[in-house]
C-alpha positions as CSV (number, residue, x, y, z in Angstrom):
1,X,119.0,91.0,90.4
2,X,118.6,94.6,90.3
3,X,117.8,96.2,93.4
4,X,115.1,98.2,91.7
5,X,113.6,95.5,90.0
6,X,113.5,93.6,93.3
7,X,111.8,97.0,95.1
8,X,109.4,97.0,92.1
9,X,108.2,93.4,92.5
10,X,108.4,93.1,96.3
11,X,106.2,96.1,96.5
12,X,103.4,94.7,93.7
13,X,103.7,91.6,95.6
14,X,102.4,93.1,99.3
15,X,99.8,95.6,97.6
16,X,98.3,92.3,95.8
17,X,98.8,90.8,99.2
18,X,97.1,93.6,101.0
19,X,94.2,94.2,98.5
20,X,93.0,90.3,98.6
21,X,93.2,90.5,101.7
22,X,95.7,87.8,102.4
23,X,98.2,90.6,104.4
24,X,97.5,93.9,106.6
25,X,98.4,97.2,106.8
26,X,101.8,98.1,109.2
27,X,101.4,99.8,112.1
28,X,102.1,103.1,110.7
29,X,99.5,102.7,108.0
30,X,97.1,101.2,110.3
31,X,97.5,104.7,112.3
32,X,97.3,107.0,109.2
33,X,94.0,105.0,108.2
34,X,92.4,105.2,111.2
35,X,92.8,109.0,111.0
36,X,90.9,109.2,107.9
37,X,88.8,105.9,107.8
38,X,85.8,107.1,105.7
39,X,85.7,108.1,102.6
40,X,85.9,112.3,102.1
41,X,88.0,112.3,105.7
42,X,91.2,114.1,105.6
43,X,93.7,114.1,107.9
44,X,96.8,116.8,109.1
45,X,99.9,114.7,109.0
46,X,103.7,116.2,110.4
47,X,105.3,117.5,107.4
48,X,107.5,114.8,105.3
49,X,106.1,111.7,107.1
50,X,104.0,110.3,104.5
51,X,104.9,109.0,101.6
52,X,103.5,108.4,98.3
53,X,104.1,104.7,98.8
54,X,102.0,104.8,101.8
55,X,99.3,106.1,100.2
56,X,99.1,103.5,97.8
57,X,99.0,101.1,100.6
58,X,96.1,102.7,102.2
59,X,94.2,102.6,98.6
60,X,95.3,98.4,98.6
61,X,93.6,98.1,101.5
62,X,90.4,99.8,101.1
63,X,90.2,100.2,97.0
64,X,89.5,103.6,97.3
65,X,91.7,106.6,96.1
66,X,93.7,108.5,98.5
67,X,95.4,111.8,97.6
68,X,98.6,113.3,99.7
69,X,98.7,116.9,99.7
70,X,102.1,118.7,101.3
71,X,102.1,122.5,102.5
72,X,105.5,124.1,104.3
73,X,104.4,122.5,107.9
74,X,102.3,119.7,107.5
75,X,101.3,116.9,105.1
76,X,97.4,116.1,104.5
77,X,96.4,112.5,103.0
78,X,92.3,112.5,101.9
79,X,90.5,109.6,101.6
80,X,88.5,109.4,98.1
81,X,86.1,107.2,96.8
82,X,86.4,104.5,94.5
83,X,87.8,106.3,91.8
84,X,88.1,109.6,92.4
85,X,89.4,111.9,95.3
86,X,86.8,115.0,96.1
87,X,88.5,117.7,97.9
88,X,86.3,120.6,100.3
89,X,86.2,124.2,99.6
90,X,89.0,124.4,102.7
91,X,91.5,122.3,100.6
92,X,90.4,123.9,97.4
93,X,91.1,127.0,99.1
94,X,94.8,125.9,99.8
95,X,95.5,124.4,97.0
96,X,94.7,127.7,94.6
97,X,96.6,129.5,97.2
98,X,99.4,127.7,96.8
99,X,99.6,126.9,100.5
100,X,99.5,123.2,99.7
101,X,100.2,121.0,96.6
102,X,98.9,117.8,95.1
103,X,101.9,115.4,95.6
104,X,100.3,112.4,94.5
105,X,97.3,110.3,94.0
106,X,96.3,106.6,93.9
107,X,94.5,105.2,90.6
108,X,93.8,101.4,90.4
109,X,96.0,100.8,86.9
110,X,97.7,97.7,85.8
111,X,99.5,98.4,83.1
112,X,100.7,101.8,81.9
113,X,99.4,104.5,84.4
114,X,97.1,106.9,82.8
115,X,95.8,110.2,84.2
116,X,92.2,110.8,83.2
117,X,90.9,114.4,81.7
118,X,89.3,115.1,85.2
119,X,93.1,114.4,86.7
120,X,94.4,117.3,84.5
121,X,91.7,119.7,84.6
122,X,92.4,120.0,88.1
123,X,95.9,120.6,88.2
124,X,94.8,123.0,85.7
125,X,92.3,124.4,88.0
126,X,95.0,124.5,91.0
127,X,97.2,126.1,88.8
128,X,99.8,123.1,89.7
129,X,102.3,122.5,86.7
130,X,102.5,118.3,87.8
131,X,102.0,116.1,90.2
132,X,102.4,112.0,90.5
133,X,99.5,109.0,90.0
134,X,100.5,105.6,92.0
135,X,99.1,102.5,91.2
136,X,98.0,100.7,94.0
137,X,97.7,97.6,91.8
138,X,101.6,98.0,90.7
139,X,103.0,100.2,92.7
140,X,104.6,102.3,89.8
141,X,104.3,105.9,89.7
142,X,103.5,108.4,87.0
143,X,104.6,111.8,86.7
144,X,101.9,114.1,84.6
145,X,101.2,117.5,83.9
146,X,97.6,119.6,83.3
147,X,99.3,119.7,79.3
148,X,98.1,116.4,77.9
149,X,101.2,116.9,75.3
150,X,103.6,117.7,77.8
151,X,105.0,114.9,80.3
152,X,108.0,114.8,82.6
């Protein structure tokens, strides 16, 4: 079988695990949720350690949305609510400023992912060209852009 196929299912197979509860979180996601354990928490991460798959495990476990943010020395994961992320005037702040970008956030799809009005309007309002929605049902990702006629 195809190794990315295999990847694919195996990875749908321990979110379902993790969201019914029948499965926990790994030690390192244990960790990064117990940085950022309610909802509207953020966190400062070491640059590159988090990935977008993690976040999606994080959303499995609590079914909330979680959002990672990367800047030049330090990643930032926020802990939404159940179906949206909200971010502070601080993160707003360095997000406009280009000092940190909207890697990715978690949506609760099954089938194709699709990234709401709200999900474009902010990239538009960050001035971001992209970024990438996870399922945390599939584990498929989604790259979109704030130009609902333009995807990549």
């Amino acid at each position: 079988m195809d190794k990315t196929l295999s990847s694919t299912a195996s990875t749908k197979t321990s979110l379902e695990a993790i969201r019914n509860g029948e499965a926990g979180l790994n030690e390192k996601r244990k960790n990064m949720l117990a940085r950022v354990p309610c909802s509207n928490d953020w966190a400062t991460f070491e640059k590159d350690t988090i990935s977008i798959k993690d976040i999606a495990y994080l959303s499995a476990a609590t079914h909330h949305e979680f959002a990672l943010l990367r800047g030049k020395t330090r990643d930032i994961i926020v802990h939404g609510v159940e179906r949206h992320c909200y971010f502070n005037e601080e993160l707003l702040d360095l997000l406009q400023t280009k000092k940190l970008r909207l890697i990715a956030h978690t949506h609760p799809d099954y089938g194709k992912i699709k990234p709401s009005t709200e999900d474009r309007e902010f990239l538009k309002h960050i001035d971001q060209k992209s970024s990438i929605i996870i399922s945390y049902i599939t584990g498929a990702e989604f790259e979109f852009g704030s130009n609902s006629f333009e995807e990549f």
